[in-house]
Amino acid sequence: MQYKTTCDDTIFSIPYIPYRLREERLYSPFVSMNTKSENIHPFNQLLPRESKEQLLKQHAKVLWFTGLSGSGKSTIAKGVEEELHAKGFFSVVLDGDNVRTGINNNLGFSDEDRKENIRRIAEVAKLFLQNGVIVICCFVSPTQEIRNLAQTIIGENDFVEIFVNTPIEECEKRDVKGLYAKARRGEVKDFTGVNAPFEIPSKPNLEIQTQNKLVEESVTEVVDFVKQLIVFK
């Protein structure tokens, strides 16, 4: 069975999809990856990124914080956002937990779901980037493959990888969410650093070692580094 509909005086023939299959497609995390249409044409007649950057008086970049859970990524990112705001820069923070309660709430922590999680958020970050915004991303992003995926989507020149290097012993000591304790008891599967690997970045743009260091010191270190990249010239 087929239905017909019109759009801009053009008639499209739409195959009938049983409700059960429509529901499965609706909630499938990979439907957008496996289903491509010849009728999709991106709209490119928009103001260029340069015009947005000129208006905001800044150069957009994606600051990609990677590190173990509890390493301090989100805490440092929050401080960086506040410091940049005080200096007149417009930025937005995309945090792992927040994203997983919204746009990625249908994803788990399998290898495939982790890749899809990063793919989606990298595409979102790219949209902000193209509109002149400084994007601060906080994601464990545990493998080089996943980080390369994000860099490829965002673009090598705009992707600033910041490795928050905190020993796992220190992360477990902090364990503000209680996740390490649950993982050690076997209550959390595929938890990075315990029963799932974390690959140390080989060539991050910046490495922050947080042990025995105040949060403010780490924030200052990041801001001093990125300021040279985002100051409008």
Coordinates of N, CA and C in Angstrom, one line a residue:
M1 N 0.8 -1.2 0.0 CA 0.0 0.0 0.0 C 0.9 1.2 0.0
Q2 N 0.5 2.3 -0.7 CA 1.2 3.5 -0.8 C 0.3 4.7 -0.6
Y3 N 0.8 5.7 0.1 CA 0.1 7.0 0.3 C 0.7 8.0 -0.7
K4 N 0.0 9.0 -1.0 CA 0.5 10.1 -1.8 C 0.3 11.4 -1.1
T5 N 1.3 12.3 -1.2 CA 1.3 13.6 -0.5 C 1.9 14.6 -1.4
T6 N 1.6 15.9 -1.2 CA 2.2 16.9 -2.1 C 3.0 17.8 -1.3
C7 N 4.0 18.4 -1.9 CA 4.9 19.4 -1.3 C 5.4 20.3 -2.4
D8 N 5.1 21.6 -2.3 CA 5.5 22.5 -3.3 C 5.0 22.0 -4.7
D9 N 3.8 21.6 -4.8 CA 3.1 21.1 -6.0 C 3.8 19.9 -6.6
T10 N 4.6 19.2 -5.8 CA 5.2 17.9 -6.3 C 4.6 16.8 -5.6
I11 N 4.2 15.7 -6.3 CA 3.6 14.6 -5.7 C 4.7 13.5 -5.4
F12 N 4.7 13.1 -4.1 CA 5.6 12.1 -3.7 C 4.8 10.8 -3.3
S13 N 5.3 9.7 -3.7 CA 4.7 8.4 -3.3 C 5.4 7.8 -2.1
I14 N 4.7 7.6 -1.0 CA 5.3 7.2 0.2 C 4.8 5.8 0.6
P15 N 5.7 4.9 0.7 CA 5.3 3.5 1.0 C 4.7 3.4 2.4
Y16 N 3.7 2.6 2.6 CA 3.0 2.4 3.9 C 3.9 1.5 4.7
I17 N 4.1 2.0 6.0 CA 5.0 1.3 6.9 C 4.1 0.9 8.1
P18 N 4.0 -0.4 8.4 CA 3.2 -0.8 9.6 C 3.7 -0.1 10.8
Y19 N 2.7 0.1 11.8 CA 3.0 0.9 13.0 C 4.2 0.4 13.7
R20 N 4.3 -1.0 13.9 CA 5.4 -1.6 14.6 C 6.7 -1.2 14.0
L21 N 6.8 -1.3 12.7 CA 8.1 -0.9 12.1 C 8.4 0.6 12.1
R22 N 7.3 1.4 12.0 CA 7.5 2.8 12.2 C 8.1 3.1 13.6
E23 N 7.5 2.5 14.6 CA 8.0 2.7 15.9 C 9.5 2.3 16.1
E24 N 9.8 1.1 15.5 CA 11.2 0.7 15.5 C 12.2 1.7 14.9
R25 N 11.7 2.2 13.7 CA 12.6 3.1 13.0 C 12.7 4.4 13.8
L26 N 11.6 4.8 14.4 CA 11.6 6.1 15.2 C 12.6 6.0 16.3
Y27 N 12.8 4.9 16.9 CA 13.7 4.8 18.1 C 15.0 4.2 17.8
S28 N 15.2 3.8 16.5 CA 16.5 3.2 16.2 C 17.6 4.3 16.2
P29 N 18.7 4.1 17.0 CA 19.7 5.1 17.1 C 20.5 5.3 15.8
F30 N 20.4 4.3 14.9 CA 21.3 4.4 13.7 C 20.5 4.6 12.4
V31 N 19.2 5.0 12.6 CA 18.4 5.2 11.4 C 18.9 6.3 10.5
S32 N 19.4 7.3 11.1 CA 20.0 8.4 10.2 C 21.2 8.0 9.5
M33 N 22.0 7.1 10.1 CA 23.2 6.7 9.5 C 23.0 5.7 8.3
N34 N 21.9 4.9 8.3 CA 21.7 3.9 7.4 C 20.7 4.3 6.3
T35 N 20.0 5.4 6.5 CA 18.9 5.8 5.6 C 19.3 7.1 5.0
K36 N 19.6 7.1 3.7 CA 19.9 8.3 3.0 C 19.0 8.5 1.8
S37 N 18.6 9.8 1.6 CA 17.6 10.1 0.5 C 18.3 11.0 -0.5
E38 N 17.9 10.7 -1.8 CA 18.4 11.6 -2.8 C 17.6 12.9 -2.9
N39 N 16.6 13.0 -2.0 CA 15.8 14.2 -2.0 C 16.2 15.2 -1.0
I40 N 17.3 14.9 -0.3 CA 17.9 15.9 0.8 C 18.9 16.8 0.1
H41 N 18.7 18.1 0.2 CA 19.6 19.1 -0.3 C 19.9 20.1 0.7
P42 N 21.0 20.1 1.4 CA 21.3 21.1 2.4 C 21.2 22.5 1.9
F43 N 20.6 23.4 2.7 CA 20.4 24.8 2.4 C 21.7 25.6 2.8
N44 N 22.4 26.1 1.8 CA 23.7 26.7 2.0 C 23.7 28.2 1.9
Q45 N 22.6 28.8 1.5 CA 22.5 30.2 1.3 C 22.3 31.0 2.6
L46 N 23.3 30.8 3.5 CA 23.2 31.4 4.9 C 24.3 32.4 5.0
L47 N 24.2 33.2 6.0 CA 25.4 34.1 6.3 C 26.6 33.2 6.7
P48 N 27.8 33.6 6.1 CA 29.0 32.8 6.4 C 29.4 32.9 7.8
R49 N 30.2 31.9 8.2 CA 30.8 31.9 9.6 C 31.5 33.2 9.9
E50 N 32.3 33.7 8.9 CA 33.1 34.8 9.1 C 32.3 36.1 9.5
S51 N 31.0 36.2 9.0 CA 30.2 37.3 9.4 C 29.7 37.2 10.8
K52 N 29.5 35.9 11.3 CA 29.1 35.7 12.6 C 30.2 36.0 13.6
E53 N 31.4 35.6 13.2 CA 32.6 35.8 14.0 C 32.9 37.3 14.1
Q54 N 32.7 38.0 13.0 CA 32.9 39.5 13.0 C 31.9 40.2 14.0
L55 N 30.7 39.7 14.0 CA 29.7 40.2 14.9 C 30.0 40.0 16.3
L56 N 30.5 38.8 16.6 CA 30.8 38.4 18.0 C 32.2 38.8 18.4
K57 N 33.0 39.2 17.4 CA 34.4 39.6 17.7 C 35.2 38.5 18.4
Q58 N 35.1 37.3 17.7 CA 35.9 36.2 18.2 C 36.0 35.2 17.1
H59 N 37.0 34.3 17.2 CA 37.1 33.2 16.3 C 36.6 31.9 16.9
A60 N 35.7 31.2 16.3 CA 35.1 30.0 16.8 C 36.0 28.8 16.8
K61 N 36.0 28.1 17.9 CA 36.8 26.8 18.0 C 35.9 25.8 18.8
V62 N 36.3 24.5 18.6 CA 35.7 23.5 19.5 C 36.8 23.0 20.4
L63 N 36.5 23.2 21.7 CA 37.5 22.8 22.8 C 37.0 21.4 23.2
W64 N 37.7 20.4 22.9 CA 37.2 19.0 23.2 C 38.0 18.5 24.4
F65 N 37.3 18.5 25.5 CA 37.9 17.9 26.8 C 37.7 16.4 26.8
T66 N 38.8 15.7 26.9 CA 38.7 14.2 27.1 C 39.4 13.8 28.3
G67 N 39.0 12.7 28.9 CA 39.6 12.2 30.1 C 38.6 11.3 30.8
L68 N 39.1 10.6 31.9 CA 38.3 9.7 32.6 C 37.2 10.3 33.3
S69 N 36.2 9.6 33.7 CA 35.1 10.1 34.5 C 35.7 10.5 35.9
G70 N 35.4 11.7 36.3 CA 35.9 12.2 37.6 C 37.2 12.9 37.4
S71 N 37.7 13.0 36.2 CA 39.0 13.7 36.0 C 38.9 15.2 36.2
G72 N 37.7 15.8 36.1 CA 37.6 17.2 36.3 C 37.2 17.9 35.0
K73 N 36.8 17.2 33.9 CA 36.5 17.8 32.7 C 35.4 18.9 32.8
S74 N 34.3 18.5 33.4 CA 33.1 19.4 33.4 C 33.4 20.5 34.4
T75 N 34.1 20.3 35.5 CA 34.4 21.3 36.4 C 35.3 22.4 35.8
I76 N 36.3 21.9 35.1 CA 37.2 22.9 34.4 C 36.5 23.6 33.3
A77 N 35.6 22.9 32.5 CA 34.9 23.5 31.4 C 34.0 24.6 31.9
K78 N 33.3 24.3 33.0 CA 32.4 25.4 33.6 C 33.2 26.6 34.0
G79 N 34.4 26.4 34.6 CA 35.3 27.5 34.9 C 35.8 28.3 33.7
V80 N 36.1 27.5 32.6 CA 36.5 28.2 31.4 C 35.4 29.0 30.8
E81 N 34.2 28.4 30.8 CA 33.1 29.2 30.2 C 32.8 30.5 31.0
E82 N 32.9 30.4 32.3 CA 32.7 31.6 33.1 C 33.8 32.7 32.8
E83 N 35.0 32.2 32.7 CA 36.2 33.1 32.5 C 36.1 33.7 31.1
L84 N 35.7 32.9 30.1 CA 35.6 33.5 28.7 C 34.4 34.5 28.7
H85 N 33.4 34.2 29.4 CA 32.2 35.1 29.4 C 32.6 36.4 30.0
A86 N 33.4 36.3 31.1 CA 33.9 37.6 31.8 C 34.8 38.4 30.9
K87 N 35.4 37.7 29.9 CA 36.3 38.4 29.0 C 35.6 38.8 27.7
G88 N 34.3 38.6 27.6 CA 33.5 39.0 26.5 C 33.4 38.0 25.3
F89 N 33.7 36.8 25.6 CA 33.6 35.7 24.6 C 32.3 35.0 24.8
F90 N 31.7 34.6 23.6 CA 30.4 33.8 23.7 C 30.7 32.4 23.5
S91 N 30.4 31.5 24.4 CA 30.6 30.1 24.3 C 29.5 29.3 24.8
V92 N 29.5 28.0 24.5 CA 28.4 27.1 25.0 C 29.1 25.8 25.4
V93 N 28.6 25.2 26.5 CA 29.2 23.9 27.0 C 28.2 22.8 26.7
L94 N 28.8 21.7 26.0 CA 28.1 20.5 25.8 C 28.7 19.4 26.6
D95 N 27.9 19.0 27.6 CA 28.4 18.0 28.6 C 27.8 16.6 28.4
G96 N 28.6 15.6 28.6 CA 28.2 14.2 28.3 C 26.9 13.8 29.0
D97 N 26.8 14.1 30.3 CA 25.6 13.7 31.0 C 24.4 14.4 30.5
N98 N 24.5 15.7 30.3 CA 23.4 16.5 29.8 C 22.9 16.0 28.4
V99 N 23.9 15.7 27.6 CA 23.5 15.3 26.2 C 22.8 13.9 26.3
R100 N 23.3 13.1 27.2 CA 22.7 11.7 27.3 C 21.3 11.7 27.9
T101 N 20.9 12.8 28.5 CA 19.5 12.9 29.0 C 18.6 13.6 28.0
G102 N 19.2 14.0 26.9 CA 18.4 14.7 25.9 C 18.5 14.0 24.5
I103 N 19.3 14.6 23.6 CA 19.4 14.1 22.3 C 19.9 12.7 22.1
N104 N 20.7 12.3 23.1 CA 21.2 10.9 23.0 C 20.7 10.0 24.1
N105 N 19.5 10.2 24.6 CA 18.9 9.4 25.7 C 18.5 8.0 25.2
N106 N 18.7 7.7 24.0 CA 18.4 6.3 23.5 C 19.6 5.5 23.3
L107 N 20.8 6.0 23.7 CA 22.0 5.3 23.5 C 22.6 4.8 24.8
G108 N 23.3 3.6 24.7 CA 23.9 3.0 25.8 C 25.4 3.2 25.8
F109 N 26.2 2.2 26.2 CA 27.6 2.4 26.3 C 28.4 1.3 25.6
S110 N 27.7 0.6 24.6 CA 28.4 -0.3 23.8 C 29.3 0.5 22.9
D111 N 30.3 -0.2 22.2 CA 31.2 0.5 21.3 C 30.4 1.3 20.2
E112 N 29.4 0.6 19.6 CA 28.6 1.3 18.6 C 27.9 2.5 19.1
D113 N 27.3 2.4 20.3 CA 26.5 3.5 20.9 C 27.5 4.6 21.3
R114 N 28.7 4.3 21.7 CA 29.6 5.4 22.0 C 30.0 6.1 20.8
K115 N 30.2 5.4 19.7 CA 30.6 6.1 18.4 C 29.4 7.0 18.0
E116 N 28.2 6.5 18.1 CA 27.0 7.3 17.6 C 26.8 8.5 18.5
N117 N 27.1 8.3 19.8 CA 27.0 9.4 20.8 C 28.0 10.6 20.4
I118 N 29.2 10.2 20.0 CA 30.2 11.2 19.6 C 29.9 11.8 18.3
R119 N 29.4 10.9 17.4 CA 29.1 11.4 16.0 C 28.0 12.5 16.1
R120 N 26.9 12.3 16.9 CA 25.9 13.2 17.0 C 26.4 14.5 17.6
I121 N 27.1 14.4 18.7 CA 27.5 15.6 19.4 C 28.5 16.4 18.6
A122 N 29.3 15.7 17.8 CA 30.3 16.4 16.9 C 29.5 17.2 15.9
E123 N 28.4 16.7 15.4 CA 27.6 17.4 14.4 C 27.0 18.6 15.0
V124 N 26.5 18.5 16.2 CA 25.9 19.6 16.9 C 26.9 20.7 17.2
A125 N 28.1 20.3 17.6 CA 29.2 21.2 17.9 C 29.6 21.9 16.6
K126 N 29.6 21.2 15.5 CA 29.9 21.8 14.2 C 28.9 22.9 13.8
L127 N 27.6 22.7 14.1 CA 26.6 23.7 13.8 C 26.8 25.0 14.6
F128 N 27.2 24.8 15.9 CA 27.5 26.0 16.7 C 28.8 26.7 16.1
L129 N 29.8 25.9 15.8 CA 31.0 26.4 15.2 C 30.8 27.3 14.0
Q130 N 29.9 26.7 13.1 CA 29.6 27.4 11.8 C 28.9 28.8 12.1
N131 N 28.4 28.9 13.3 CA 27.7 30.2 13.6 C 28.5 31.1 14.5
G132 N 29.8 30.8 14.6 CA 30.8 31.7 15.3 C 30.9 31.5 16.8
V133 N 30.3 30.4 17.3 CA 30.3 30.1 18.7 C 31.5 29.3 19.1
I134 N 32.1 29.6 20.3 CA 33.1 28.7 20.9 C 32.4 27.6 21.6
V135 N 32.7 26.4 21.3 CA 32.0 25.2 21.8 C 33.0 24.5 22.7
I136 N 32.5 24.2 24.0 CA 33.3 23.5 25.0 C 32.6 22.2 25.2
C137 N 33.3 21.1 24.7 CA 32.7 19.8 24.8 C 33.4 18.9 25.9
C138 N 32.6 18.3 26.7 CA 33.2 17.5 27.8 C 32.7 16.0 27.6
F139 N 33.5 15.2 27.1 CA 33.2 13.8 26.8 C 34.4 12.9 27.1
V140 N 34.1 11.8 27.8 CA 35.2 10.8 28.0 C 35.9 10.5 26.7
S141 N 35.1 10.2 25.7 CA 35.6 9.9 24.3 C 36.9 9.0 24.5
P142 N 36.7 7.7 24.9 CA 37.8 7.0 25.4 C 38.8 6.4 24.4
T143 N 38.5 6.4 23.1 CA 39.4 5.8 22.1 C 39.9 6.8 21.1
Q144 N 41.0 6.5 20.5 CA 41.6 7.4 19.5 C 40.6 7.4 18.3
E145 N 40.0 6.3 18.0 CA 39.1 6.2 16.9 C 37.9 7.2 17.0
I146 N 37.4 7.2 18.2 CA 36.2 8.1 18.5 C 36.6 9.5 18.4
R147 N 37.8 9.9 19.0 CA 38.3 11.2 18.9 C 38.6 11.7 17.5
N148 N 39.1 10.7 16.7 CA 39.4 11.0 15.3 C 38.1 11.3 14.5
L149 N 37.0 10.5 14.9 CA 35.7 10.7 14.3 C 35.2 12.1 14.5
A150 N 35.3 12.6 15.8 CA 34.9 14.0 16.1 C 35.7 15.0 15.4
Q151 N 37.0 14.8 15.3 CA 37.9 15.7 14.6 C 37.6 15.8 13.2
T152 N 37.3 14.7 12.5 CA 37.0 14.6 11.1 C 35.7 15.4 10.8
I153 N 34.7 15.2 11.7 CA 33.4 15.9 11.5 C 33.6 17.4 11.7
I154 N 34.3 17.8 12.7 CA 34.5 19.2 13.1 C 35.5 19.9 12.2
G155 N 36.5 19.2 11.9 CA 37.6 19.8 11.1 C 38.9 20.0 11.9
E156 N 40.0 19.5 11.4 CA 41.2 19.5 12.1 C 41.7 20.9 12.6
N157 N 41.4 21.9 11.8 CA 41.9 23.3 12.2 C 41.0 23.9 13.3
D158 N 39.8 23.3 13.5 CA 38.9 23.9 14.5 C 38.8 23.0 15.8
F159 N 39.4 21.9 15.7 CA 39.3 20.9 16.8 C 40.5 21.0 17.8
V160 N 40.2 21.5 19.0 CA 41.3 21.7 20.0 C 41.1 20.6 21.0
E161 N 42.0 19.6 21.0 CA 41.9 18.5 22.0 C 42.6 18.8 23.3
I162 N 41.8 18.7 24.4 CA 42.4 19.0 25.7 C 42.3 17.8 26.5
F163 N 43.4 17.2 26.9 CA 43.4 16.0 27.7 C 43.5 16.3 29.2
V164 N 42.5 16.0 29.9 CA 42.5 16.2 31.3 C 43.0 15.0 32.0
N165 N 44.3 15.1 32.3 CA 45.1 13.9 32.7 C 45.0 13.8 34.2
T166 N 44.2 12.9 34.7 CA 44.1 12.6 36.2 C 44.2 11.1 36.4
P167 N 45.1 10.7 37.2 CA 45.2 9.2 37.5 C 43.9 8.6 37.9
I168 N 43.7 7.4 37.5 CA 42.4 6.7 37.8 C 42.3 6.6 39.4
E169 N 43.4 6.4 40.1 CA 43.3 6.4 41.5 C 42.7 7.6 42.1
E170 N 43.1 8.8 41.6 CA 42.5 10.0 42.0 C 41.1 10.1 41.6
C171 N 40.7 9.7 40.4 CA 39.3 9.7 39.9 C 38.4 8.9 40.8
E172 N 39.0 7.7 41.2 CA 38.2 6.8 42.1 C 38.0 7.4 43.5
K173 N 39.1 8.1 43.9 CA 39.0 8.8 45.2 C 37.9 9.8 45.3
R174 N 37.8 10.6 44.1 CA 36.8 11.6 44.1 C 35.4 11.0 43.9
D175 N 35.2 10.2 42.9 CA 34.0 9.4 42.6 C 32.7 10.1 43.1
V176 N 32.6 11.3 42.6 CA 31.4 12.1 43.1 C 30.1 11.5 42.7
K177 N 30.1 10.7 41.6 CA 28.8 10.1 41.2 C 28.6 8.7 41.7
G178 N 29.7 8.2 42.4 CA 29.6 6.8 42.9 C 29.7 5.7 41.8
L179 N 30.1 6.1 40.6 CA 30.1 5.2 39.5 C 31.3 4.2 39.6
Y180 N 32.4 4.6 40.1 CA 33.6 3.7 40.2 C 33.2 2.5 41.1
A181 N 32.6 2.9 42.3 CA 32.3 1.9 43.2 C 31.3 0.9 42.7
K182 N 30.3 1.4 41.9 CA 29.3 0.5 41.3 C 30.0 -0.4 40.2
A183 N 30.9 0.2 39.5 CA 31.6 -0.6 38.4 C 32.5 -1.7 39.1
R184 N 33.1 -1.4 40.2 CA 33.9 -2.4 40.9 C 33.1 -3.5 41.4
R185 N 31.8 -3.2 41.7 CA 30.9 -4.2 42.2 C 30.2 -5.0 41.1
G186 N 30.5 -4.6 39.9 CA 29.9 -5.2 38.7 C 28.5 -4.7 38.4
E187 N 28.1 -3.6 39.0 CA 26.8 -3.1 38.8 C 26.7 -2.1 37.5
V188 N 27.8 -1.7 37.1 CA 27.9 -0.8 35.9 C 28.8 -1.5 34.9
K189 N 28.3 -1.8 33.7 CA 29.0 -2.5 32.7 C 29.7 -1.5 31.7
D190 N 30.8 -1.9 31.1 CA 31.5 -1.1 30.1 C 31.8 0.3 30.7
F191 N 32.3 0.3 31.9 CA 32.7 1.6 32.5 C 34.2 1.9 32.2
T192 N 34.4 3.0 31.6 CA 35.8 3.4 31.2 C 36.8 3.4 32.4
G193 N 37.9 2.8 32.2 CA 38.9 2.8 33.3 C 38.8 1.6 34.2
V194 N 37.6 0.9 34.2 CA 37.4 -0.3 35.1 C 37.3 -1.5 34.2
N195 N 36.2 -1.6 33.5 CA 36.0 -2.7 32.6 C 35.8 -2.3 31.1
A196 N 36.3 -1.1 30.8 CA 36.4 -0.7 29.4 C 37.6 0.2 29.3
P197 N 38.3 0.1 28.2 CA 39.6 0.8 28.1 C 39.5 2.3 27.9
F198 N 40.6 3.0 28.3 CA 40.7 4.5 27.9 C 42.1 4.6 27.2
E199 N 42.1 5.0 26.0 CA 43.4 5.2 25.3 C 43.8 6.7 25.4
I200 N 45.0 6.8 26.0 CA 45.6 8.1 26.2 C 45.8 8.8 24.9
P201 N 45.4 10.1 24.8 CA 45.6 10.8 23.5 C 47.1 10.9 23.2
S202 N 47.5 10.6 22.0 CA 48.9 10.6 21.6 C 49.5 12.1 21.4
K203 N 48.7 12.9 20.8 CA 49.1 14.3 20.6 C 48.0 15.3 20.9
P204 N 47.6 15.5 22.1 CA 46.6 16.5 22.4 C 47.2 17.9 22.2
N205 N 46.3 18.8 21.9 CA 46.8 20.2 21.8 C 47.2 20.8 23.1
L206 N 46.6 20.3 24.2 CA 46.9 20.7 25.5 C 46.6 19.6 26.5
E207 N 47.5 19.4 27.4 CA 47.4 18.4 28.5 C 47.3 19.1 29.8
I208 N 46.3 18.8 30.6 CA 46.1 19.4 31.9 C 46.3 18.3 33.0
Q209 N 47.2 18.4 33.8 CA 47.4 17.5 34.9 C 46.8 18.1 36.2
T210 N 45.7 17.5 36.7 CA 44.9 18.1 37.7 C 45.3 17.7 39.2
Q211 N 46.1 16.6 39.3 CA 46.4 16.2 40.6 C 47.2 17.2 41.4
N212 N 46.9 17.5 42.6 CA 47.6 18.5 43.4 C 47.6 19.9 42.8
K213 N 46.5 20.2 42.1 CA 46.4 21.5 41.5 C 44.9 22.0 41.7
L214 N 44.8 23.3 42.0 CA 43.5 23.9 42.2 C 42.8 24.0 40.9
V215 N 41.5 23.9 40.9 CA 40.6 24.1 39.7 C 41.0 25.4 39.0
E216 N 41.1 26.4 39.8 CA 41.4 27.7 39.2 C 42.7 27.7 38.4
E217 N 43.6 27.0 38.8 CA 44.9 26.9 38.1 C 44.7 26.2 36.7
S218 N 43.9 25.1 36.7 CA 43.7 24.4 35.5 C 42.9 25.3 34.5
V219 N 41.9 26.0 35.1 CA 41.1 26.9 34.2 C 42.0 28.0 33.6
T220 N 42.8 28.6 34.4 CA 43.7 29.6 33.8 C 44.6 29.0 32.8
E221 N 45.1 27.8 33.0 CA 46.0 27.2 32.0 C 45.3 27.0 30.6
V222 N 44.0 26.6 30.7 CA 43.2 26.4 29.5 C 42.9 27.8 28.8
V223 N 42.5 28.7 29.6 CA 42.1 30.0 29.0 C 43.4 30.7 28.4
D224 N 44.5 30.6 29.0 CA 45.7 31.2 28.5 C 46.1 30.6 27.1
F225 N 45.8 29.3 27.0 CA 46.2 28.6 25.8 C 45.2 28.9 24.7
V226 N 43.9 28.9 25.0 CA 42.9 29.1 23.9 C 42.7 30.5 23.5
K227 N 43.1 31.4 24.4 CA 42.9 32.9 24.1 C 43.6 33.3 22.8
Q228 N 44.8 32.7 22.5 CA 45.5 33.0 21.3 C 44.8 32.5 20.0
L229 N 43.9 31.5 20.2 CA 43.2 31.0 19.1 C 41.8 31.7 18.8
I230 N 41.3 32.3 19.8 CA 39.9 32.8 19.7 C 39.8 34.4 19.6
V231 N 40.9 35.0 20.0 CA 40.9 36.5 19.9 C 40.7 36.9 18.5
F232 N 39.8 37.8 18.2 CA 39.4 38.2 16.9 C 40.6 39.1 16.3
K233 N 41.0 38.7 15.1 CA 42.0 39.5 14.4 C 41.5 40.0 13.1

